[in-house]
Short mmCIF file of C-alpha atoms in Angstrom, two decimals:
data_model
loop_
_atom_site.label_atom_id
_atom_site.label_comp_id
_atom_site.label_asym_id
_atom_site.label_seq_id
_atom_site.Cartn_x
_atom_site.Cartn_y
_atom_site.Cartn_z
CA UNK A 472 222.79 -45.20 3.70
CA UNK A 473 223.77 -43.49 6.94
CA UNK A 474 223.59 -39.74 7.44
CA UNK A 475 227.39 -39.57 7.71
CA UNK A 476 227.76 -40.85 4.14
CA UNK A 477 225.26 -38.55 2.49
CA UNK A 478 226.39 -35.56 0.47
CA UNK A 479 224.36 -32.52 -0.55
CA UNK A 480 225.22 -30.47 -3.63
CA UNK A 481 224.81 -26.74 -2.93
CA UNK A 482 224.46 -24.57 -6.03
CA UNK A 483 226.12 -21.19 -5.49
CA UNK A 484 228.66 -20.01 -2.96
CA UNK A 485 227.20 -16.64 -1.97
CA UNK A 486 226.66 -15.76 1.69
CA UNK A 487 223.07 -17.04 1.49
CA UNK A 488 224.40 -20.60 1.20
CA UNK A 489 226.42 -20.51 4.43
CA UNK A 490 223.50 -21.32 6.75
CA UNK A 491 222.53 -24.34 4.61
CA UNK A 492 226.08 -25.72 4.64
CA UNK A 493 226.30 -25.21 8.40
CA UNK A 494 222.93 -26.92 8.92
CA UNK A 495 224.03 -29.88 6.82
CA UNK A 496 227.16 -30.21 8.95
CA UNK A 497 225.05 -30.27 12.13
CA UNK A 498 223.09 -33.16 10.60
CA UNK A 499 226.24 -35.06 9.65
CA UNK A 500 225.71 -34.39 5.95
CA UNK A 501 228.68 -33.49 3.74
CA UNK A 502 228.42 -30.68 1.18
CA UNK A 503 229.79 -29.88 -2.26
CA UNK A 504 229.63 -26.18 -3.12
CA UNK A 505 229.31 -25.50 -6.85
CA UNK A 506 230.51 -22.08 -7.99
CA UNK A 507 232.92 -20.50 -10.46
CA UNK A 508 234.46 -18.41 -7.69
CA UNK A 509 236.89 -20.23 -5.41
CA UNK A 510 236.73 -17.23 -3.04
CA UNK A 511 232.92 -17.14 -2.78
CA UNK A 512 231.93 -16.73 0.91
CA UNK A 513 230.31 -20.15 1.35
CA UNK A 514 233.06 -22.20 -0.30
CA UNK A 515 235.26 -22.28 2.80
CA UNK A 516 232.40 -23.80 4.82
CA UNK A 517 231.80 -26.74 2.45
CA UNK A 518 233.56 -30.11 2.43
CA UNK A 519 234.21 -30.01 -1.32
CA UNK A 520 234.35 -27.38 -4.04
CA UNK A 521 233.30 -27.92 -7.65
CA UNK A 522 234.68 -25.15 -9.87
CA UNK A 523 231.89 -24.91 -12.44
CA UNK A 524 229.21 -22.43 -13.43
CA UNK A 525 225.95 -23.25 -11.67
CA UNK A 526 224.24 -22.86 -15.06
CA UNK A 527 226.34 -25.59 -16.67
CA UNK A 528 223.99 -28.47 -15.90
CA UNK A 529 225.63 -31.03 -18.26
CA UNK A 530 229.11 -30.60 -16.74
CA UNK A 531 227.81 -30.57 -13.16
CA UNK A 532 225.78 -33.71 -13.83
CA UNK A 533 228.80 -35.41 -15.39
CA UNK A 534 230.96 -34.49 -12.38
CA UNK A 535 228.42 -35.78 -9.85
CA UNK A 536 227.04 -38.81 -11.71
CA UNK A 537 227.83 -42.19 -10.20
CA UNK A 538 228.51 -40.88 -6.70
CA UNK A 539 226.68 -43.21 -4.29
CA UNK A 540 226.91 -40.61 -1.53
CA UNK A 541 225.08 -37.87 -3.46
CA UNK A 542 221.65 -37.56 -1.87
CA UNK A 543 220.29 -34.13 -2.77
CA UNK A 544 220.76 -30.79 -4.50
CA UNK A 545 219.69 -27.32 -3.33
CA UNK A 546 219.80 -23.70 -4.41
CA UNK A 547 219.55 -21.73 -1.15
CA UNK A 548 218.70 -18.02 -1.33
CA UNK A 549 219.20 -17.92 -5.12
CA UNK A 550 216.48 -17.76 -7.77
CA UNK A 551 218.92 -17.92 -10.67
CA UNK A 552 220.09 -21.42 -9.72
CA UNK A 553 216.60 -22.92 -9.37
CA UNK A 554 216.43 -24.08 -13.02
CA UNK A 555 219.71 -25.94 -12.50
CA UNK A 556 218.44 -27.49 -9.25
CA UNK A 557 215.33 -28.83 -10.97
CA UNK A 558 217.28 -30.10 -13.99
CA UNK A 559 219.99 -31.79 -11.91
CA UNK A 560 217.46 -33.46 -9.62
CA UNK A 561 215.80 -34.92 -12.71
CA UNK A 562 219.03 -36.07 -14.35
CA UNK A 563 220.52 -37.57 -11.20
CA UNK A 564 217.33 -39.01 -9.70
CA UNK A 565 217.42 -36.83 -6.59
CA UNK A 566 214.49 -35.66 -4.44
CA UNK A 567 212.97 -32.32 -5.46
CA UNK A 568 209.77 -30.56 -4.43
CA UNK A 569 210.10 -27.97 -7.21
CA UNK A 570 208.06 -27.81 -10.41
CA UNK A 571 208.58 -26.10 -13.75
CA UNK A 572 205.90 -23.57 -12.82
CA UNK A 573 207.44 -22.78 -9.44
CA UNK A 574 210.81 -22.20 -11.07
CA UNK A 575 209.40 -19.97 -13.80
CA UNK A 576 207.44 -17.90 -11.29
CA UNK A 577 210.68 -17.42 -9.36
CA UNK A 578 212.89 -16.38 -12.27
CA UNK A 579 210.50 -14.35 -14.46
CA UNK A 580 208.94 -11.37 -12.74
CA UNK A 581 206.48 -10.62 -15.53
CA UNK A 582 205.31 -14.25 -15.65
CA UNK A 583 204.62 -14.05 -11.92
CA UNK A 584 202.62 -10.86 -12.47
CA UNK A 585 200.51 -12.65 -15.09
CA UNK A 586 200.06 -15.60 -12.73
CA UNK A 587 198.76 -13.33 -9.96
CA UNK A 588 196.37 -11.72 -12.43
CA UNK A 589 195.01 -15.16 -13.42
CA UNK A 590 194.38 -15.90 -9.75
CA UNK A 591 192.58 -12.59 -9.26
CA UNK A 592 195.23 -11.30 -6.84
CA UNK A 593 195.91 -7.54 -6.69
CA UNK A 594 198.90 -6.16 -8.51
CA UNK A 595 200.28 -3.27 -10.56
CA UNK A 596 199.66 -2.73 -14.25
CA UNK A 597 202.73 -3.60 -16.28
CA UNK A 598 204.31 -3.95 -19.70
CA UNK A 599 207.14 -6.29 -20.66
CA UNK A 600 209.37 -6.77 -23.65
CA UNK A 601 212.67 -5.80 -25.21
CA UNK A 602 214.40 -2.52 -24.48
CA UNK A 603 212.74 -0.90 -27.50
CA UNK A 604 209.29 -2.31 -26.69
CA UNK A 605 209.36 -1.08 -23.10
CA UNK A 606 210.57 2.37 -24.19
CA UNK A 607 207.58 2.48 -26.55
CA UNK A 608 204.89 1.03 -24.26
CA UNK A 609 205.80 2.07 -20.71
CA UNK A 610 204.80 5.76 -21.01
CA UNK A 611 201.23 4.58 -21.58
CA UNK A 612 201.11 3.43 -17.96
CA UNK A 613 202.01 6.87 -16.63
CA UNK A 614 204.67 7.64 -14.05
CA UNK A 615 206.28 6.84 -11.64
CA UNK A 616 207.24 3.32 -12.70
CA UNK A 617 209.38 0.52 -11.34
CA UNK A 618 211.66 -0.79 -14.10
CA UNK A 619 213.22 -4.24 -13.63
CA UNK A 620 214.94 -7.06 -15.48
CA UNK A 621 212.49 -9.98 -15.48
CA UNK A 622 215.25 -12.43 -14.55
CA UNK A 623 217.59 -10.80 -12.04
CA UNK A 624 217.65 -11.11 -8.26
CA UNK A 625 218.83 -9.12 -5.25
CA UNK A 626 217.45 -5.83 -6.67
CA UNK A 627 220.04 -5.88 -9.48
CA UNK A 628 218.99 -3.56 -12.28
CA UNK A 629 215.86 -2.34 -10.47
CA UNK A 630 215.15 1.38 -10.36
CA UNK A 631 212.37 3.90 -9.85
CA UNK A 632 211.59 6.05 -12.87
CA UNK A 633 209.83 9.34 -12.08
CA UNK A 634 209.19 10.56 -15.62
CA UNK A 635 209.87 10.16 -19.34
CA UNK A 636 213.30 11.76 -19.04
CA UNK A 637 214.53 8.95 -16.76
CA UNK A 638 213.04 6.04 -18.69
CA UNK A 639 215.89 5.39 -21.12
CA UNK A 640 218.48 5.13 -18.33
CA UNK A 641 216.21 2.91 -16.20
CA UNK A 642 215.62 0.59 -19.16
CA UNK A 643 219.33 0.53 -19.99
CA UNK A 644 220.18 -0.45 -16.41
CA UNK A 645 217.56 -3.20 -16.40
CA UNK A 646 218.82 -4.52 -19.74
CA UNK A 647 222.36 -4.62 -18.38
CA UNK A 648 221.28 -7.07 -15.65
CA UNK A 649 219.00 -9.26 -17.78
CA UNK A 650 220.37 -12.43 -19.36
CA UNK A 651 217.26 -12.77 -21.52
CA UNK A 652 217.15 -9.09 -22.50
CA UNK A 653 213.56 -8.86 -21.25
CA UNK A 654 212.41 -5.95 -19.10
CA UNK A 655 209.24 -5.22 -17.14
CA UNK A 656 207.93 -1.76 -16.24
CA UNK A 657 205.10 -1.58 -13.72
CA UNK A 658 203.15 0.94 -11.68
CA UNK A 659 205.09 2.11 -8.65
CA UNK A 660 203.04 1.18 -5.59
CA UNK A 661 203.73 2.98 -2.33
CA UNK A 662 203.15 1.28 0.98
CA UNK A 663 204.62 -0.87 3.74
CA UNK A 664 207.06 -3.59 2.71
CA UNK A 665 207.17 -7.11 4.15
CA UNK A 666 208.65 -10.48 3.29
CA UNK A 667 206.67 -13.68 3.80
CA UNK A 668 209.02 -16.56 4.61
CA UNK A 669 207.29 -19.92 4.56
CA UNK A 670 207.68 -23.68 4.18
CA UNK A 671 205.36 -25.71 1.99
CA UNK A 672 204.34 -29.32 2.67
CA UNK A 673 201.83 -31.19 0.54
CA UNK A 674 201.30 -28.15 -1.67
CA UNK A 675 200.18 -25.87 1.19
CA UNK A 676 201.94 -23.43 3.50
CA UNK A 677 202.74 -25.34 6.70
CA UNK A 678 204.79 -22.64 8.44
CA UNK A 679 204.84 -18.92 7.75
CA UNK A 680 206.37 -15.80 9.23
CA UNK A 681 205.92 -12.23 8.04
CA UNK A 682 208.92 -9.94 8.39
CA UNK A 683 208.70 -6.16 8.39
CA UNK A 684 211.18 -5.04 5.75
CA UNK A 685 213.21 -1.84 6.01
CA UNK A 686 214.67 -0.59 2.73
CA UNK A 687 217.17 1.98 1.53
CA UNK A 688 215.49 5.10 0.10
CA UNK A 689 214.46 5.20 -3.58
CA UNK A 690 215.54 4.59 -6.24
CA UNK A 691 217.35 1.38 -5.19
CA UNK A 692 215.10 -0.25 -2.53
CA UNK A 693 217.75 -2.52 -1.00
CA UNK A 694 216.92 -4.40 2.21
CA UNK A 695 218.66 -3.18 5.35
CA UNK A 696 216.62 -4.99 8.03
CA UNK A 697 213.98 -7.68 8.52
CA UNK A 698 212.03 -7.99 11.78
CA UNK A 699 209.67 -10.84 12.76
CA UNK A 700 206.90 -11.41 13.56
CA UNK A 701 204.81 -9.07 11.45
CA UNK A 702 201.14 -8.27 12.02
CA UNK A 703 199.13 -11.43 12.70
CA UNK A 704 196.15 -10.29 10.64
CA UNK A 705 198.34 -9.63 7.63
CA UNK A 706 199.98 -13.04 7.99
CA UNK A 707 196.53 -14.62 7.93
CA UNK A 708 195.72 -12.70 4.75
CA UNK A 709 198.93 -13.69 2.96
CA UNK A 710 198.77 -17.44 3.71
CA UNK A 711 195.80 -18.25 1.40
CA UNK A 712 197.36 -16.13 -1.34
CA UNK A 713 200.51 -18.24 -1.17
CA UNK A 714 198.44 -21.44 -1.06
CA UNK A 715 196.75 -20.35 -4.30
CA UNK A 716 200.12 -19.66 -5.92
CA UNK A 717 201.45 -23.08 -4.82
CA UNK A 718 198.43 -24.81 -6.34
CA UNK A 719 198.78 -22.87 -9.59
CA UNK A 720 202.50 -23.57 -10.06
CA UNK A 721 202.58 -27.08 -8.58
CA UNK A 722 204.98 -26.37 -5.73
CA UNK A 723 204.76 -29.48 -3.53
CA UNK A 724 207.40 -29.16 -0.83
CA UNK A 725 210.13 -26.80 0.25
CA UNK A 726 210.72 -23.16 1.12
CA UNK A 727 208.82 -20.26 -0.40
CA UNK A 728 209.81 -16.62 0.05
CA UNK A 729 207.68 -13.74 -1.23
CA UNK A 730 207.94 -9.96 -1.14
CA UNK A 731 204.68 -8.39 0.03
CA UNK A 732 203.49 -4.78 -0.16
CA UNK A 733 200.50 -3.28 1.64
CA UNK A 734 199.30 -0.16 -0.15
CA UNK A 735 197.94 2.95 1.53
CA UNK A 736 194.41 1.68 0.85
CA UNK A 737 195.13 -1.65 2.56
CA UNK A 738 195.46 -3.72 -0.60
CA UNK A 739 197.85 -6.67 -0.15
CA UNK A 740 200.10 -7.29 -3.16
CA UNK A 741 202.47 -10.19 -3.77
CA UNK A 742 205.39 -8.45 -5.49
CA UNK A 743 207.75 -11.35 -6.26
CA UNK A 744 208.31 -14.94 -5.15
CA UNK A 745 211.19 -17.38 -4.91
CA UNK A 746 210.80 -21.12 -4.32
CA UNK A 747 213.89 -21.17 -2.09
CA UNK A 748 215.10 -19.92 1.27
CA UNK A 749 214.95 -16.16 1.66
CA UNK A 750 218.29 -14.36 1.70
CA UNK A 751 219.77 -12.25 4.50
CA UNK A 752 219.00 -14.83 7.18
CA UNK A 753 215.22 -14.86 6.66
CA UNK A 754 214.91 -18.61 7.12
CA UNK A 755 216.83 -18.33 10.38
CA UNK A 756 214.40 -15.63 11.52
CA UNK A 757 211.43 -17.86 10.71
CA UNK A 758 212.99 -20.57 12.83
CA UNK A 759 213.83 -18.27 15.73
CA UNK A 760 210.27 -16.98 16.15
CA UNK A 761 208.76 -20.48 15.81
CA UNK A 762 211.27 -22.62 17.70
CA UNK A 763 212.12 -24.72 14.63
CA UNK A 764 215.45 -24.99 12.80
CA UNK A 765 213.96 -24.25 9.39
CA UNK A 766 217.28 -24.55 7.57
CA UNK A 767 217.88 -28.05 8.96
CA UNK A 768 214.38 -29.04 7.85
CA UNK A 769 215.19 -27.65 4.39
CA UNK A 770 218.25 -29.90 4.22
CA UNK A 771 216.25 -32.94 5.35
CA UNK A 772 213.56 -32.21 2.76
CA UNK A 773 216.22 -31.98 0.04
CA UNK A 774 217.44 -35.43 1.10
CA UNK A 775 213.95 -36.88 0.73
CA UNK A 776 213.12 -36.98 4.43
CA UNK A 777 209.83 -35.55 5.74
CA UNK A 778 210.41 -32.13 7.35
CA UNK A 779 209.23 -31.66 10.94
CA UNK A 780 207.76 -28.23 11.57
CA UNK A 781 206.23 -28.45 15.05
CA UNK A 782 206.28 -24.78 16.00
CA UNK A 783 206.25 -23.05 19.39
CA UNK A 784 206.01 -19.31 18.64
CA UNK A 785 207.95 -17.08 21.02
CA UNK A 786 209.65 -13.68 21.07
CA UNK A 787 210.89 -11.69 18.12
CA UNK A 788 213.98 -11.64 15.95
CA UNK A 789 215.66 -9.45 13.36
CA UNK A 790 218.36 -9.46 10.73
CA UNK A 791 220.37 -6.32 10.07
CA UNK A 792 222.28 -6.22 6.79
CA UNK A 793 225.81 -4.82 6.96
CA UNK A 794 226.89 -2.62 4.08
CA UNK A 795 229.77 -0.35 3.15
CA UNK A 796 229.31 3.38 2.70
CA UNK A 797 231.84 3.49 -0.16
CA UNK A 798 233.90 1.37 -2.53
CA UNK A 799 237.36 0.34 -1.40
CA UNK A 800 239.63 -2.33 0.02
CA UNK A 801 238.51 -3.89 3.30
CA UNK A 802 241.47 -3.38 5.63
CA UNK A 803 240.14 -5.01 8.80
CA UNK A 804 237.05 -5.86 10.82
CA UNK A 805 237.02 -4.84 14.49
CA UNK A 806 234.67 -6.05 17.22
CA UNK A 807 233.60 -9.35 15.66
CA UNK A 808 234.12 -11.49 18.78
CA UNK A 809 232.60 -8.85 21.09
CA UNK A 810 229.49 -8.74 18.92
CA UNK A 811 229.15 -12.53 18.90
CA UNK A 812 229.39 -12.53 22.71
CA UNK A 813 226.53 -10.04 23.16
CA UNK A 814 223.41 -11.49 24.83
CA UNK A 815 220.73 -11.77 22.17
CA UNK A 816 223.09 -12.04 19.20
CA UNK A 817 222.37 -15.33 17.42
CA UNK A 818 224.78 -15.14 14.50
CA UNK A 819 227.13 -12.87 12.61
CA UNK A 820 227.80 -13.85 9.00
CA UNK A 821 230.56 -11.97 7.18
CA UNK A 822 230.57 -12.05 3.39
CA UNK A 823 233.84 -10.13 2.99
CA UNK A 824 237.31 -10.60 4.44
CA UNK A 825 240.28 -8.25 4.87
CA UNK A 826 241.94 -7.74 1.52
CA UNK A 827 238.70 -8.00 -0.45
CA UNK A 828 237.42 -5.21 -2.66
CA UNK A 829 234.03 -4.09 -1.34
CA UNK A 830 231.35 -1.95 -2.94
CA UNK A 831 229.06 0.70 -1.59
CA UNK A 832 225.84 -1.06 -0.60
CA UNK A 833 223.71 -0.41 -3.68
CA UNK A 834 222.72 -4.03 -4.42
CA UNK A 835 222.01 -7.06 -2.26
CA UNK A 836 225.08 -8.94 -3.46
CA UNK A 837 227.38 -6.16 -2.22
CA UNK A 838 226.65 -6.67 1.48
CA UNK A 839 229.48 -7.08 3.99
CA UNK A 840 227.38 -9.63 5.87
CA UNK A 841 224.43 -9.75 8.22
CA UNK A 842 223.69 -9.92 11.93
CA UNK A 843 220.89 -12.01 13.46
CA UNK A 844 219.49 -11.29 16.92
CA UNK A 845 216.55 -12.44 19.05
CA UNK A 846 214.88 -11.09 22.19
CA UNK A 847 211.62 -11.38 24.14
CA UNK A 848 210.48 -7.91 23.03
CA UNK A 849 211.14 -5.35 20.32
CA UNK A 850 212.70 -2.70 22.56
CA UNK A 851 215.29 -5.18 23.83
CA UNK A 852 215.86 -6.42 20.29
CA UNK A 853 216.51 -2.89 19.02
CA UNK A 854 219.00 -2.35 21.83
CA UNK A 855 220.93 -5.50 20.90
CA UNK A 856 221.13 -4.47 17.24
CA UNK A 857 222.23 -0.93 18.09
CA UNK A 858 224.93 -2.14 20.49
CA UNK A 859 226.21 -4.60 17.90
CA UNK A 860 226.37 -1.84 15.31
CA UNK A 861 228.33 0.32 17.76
CA UNK A 862 230.89 -2.42 18.42
CA UNK A 863 231.37 -3.66 14.86
CA UNK A 864 233.67 -1.58 12.68
CA UNK A 865 234.80 -2.09 9.09
CA UNK A 866 237.91 -0.18 8.05
CA UNK A 867 237.82 0.49 4.32
CA UNK A 868 240.79 1.91 2.45
CA UNK A 869 241.26 3.13 -1.08
CA UNK A 870 239.96 0.97 -3.94
CA UNK A 871 242.26 -1.78 -5.21
#
């Protein structure tokens, strides 16, 4: 089968899928985007659109079964679609480096905490359970606490609880975003935030980059910028931790993204993991600082081809997330072409178009898009990002 005839099923049409669909096109691979939203940002970039819920494995399998061109299935930048990816690969006989353990560690935050504890890795104390159970047990940990749904992504339903008077609202918010109705409350750990973006081959981390992560202030903790590379010593400390996790969950091949926190005492904590590409352009960053198109290698791996990760580290790169200051209707975007023409700007991905209703940036899924830039040094990189921010303007009117 030639590359031109192969088709890749992409589960989910959020902005995080755009880079995968573009990479597939560069490789001559067609794409089918599966989503219930015909206006999802990635749909317009795909060759075909399948209007189904990504959770409806039987109907997706029925729609795709018997297609000789179907060669792989992926869930880029989305934990919630990983169970469907694994199930569809099994039903349709497609390549897949995932395992049941890797999927569960990605979609259940409390299960990942227990996994880290089994491996002897540092982590916060926590309790998990129903709304009533967490309301009963969480005060025993003391405050402040982070309260989260075990099965959401993109910081949905996550909040910082300073004391008993805030617990009920924090638990209610977490329950609102949990499909399973299960909540985890854990010690709030202060420190420096990073994201480890990596690619696994043969059950071990073959390529890794640590990104410094800038967040919105508490209580929401939403990412606003990633910058690579991070401290070399910290990268060396995180790699064996991720290798241990891969061995424990049986992750054989593919991307692995993990949130990392370094406490004030220097303790390195794996906060969460996802056996998929990191969102907000993280995989592109990993590629930029190592001279490898990581997203293309992800596509090749999904098609059953061996990924090639010969790296030549150079320079630095960053992603800045674009968010609205208020809810409203997006009237127009000014400066897009001028930003794309700036030296150092690698990509500008817009997740909203004029006429769309946009939200104030209080959750990862509400972003307007993201900007990727690269430069030889950090001062130059900061200048590129600042100039792009000056040129790019989003006019937002009254809510629809």
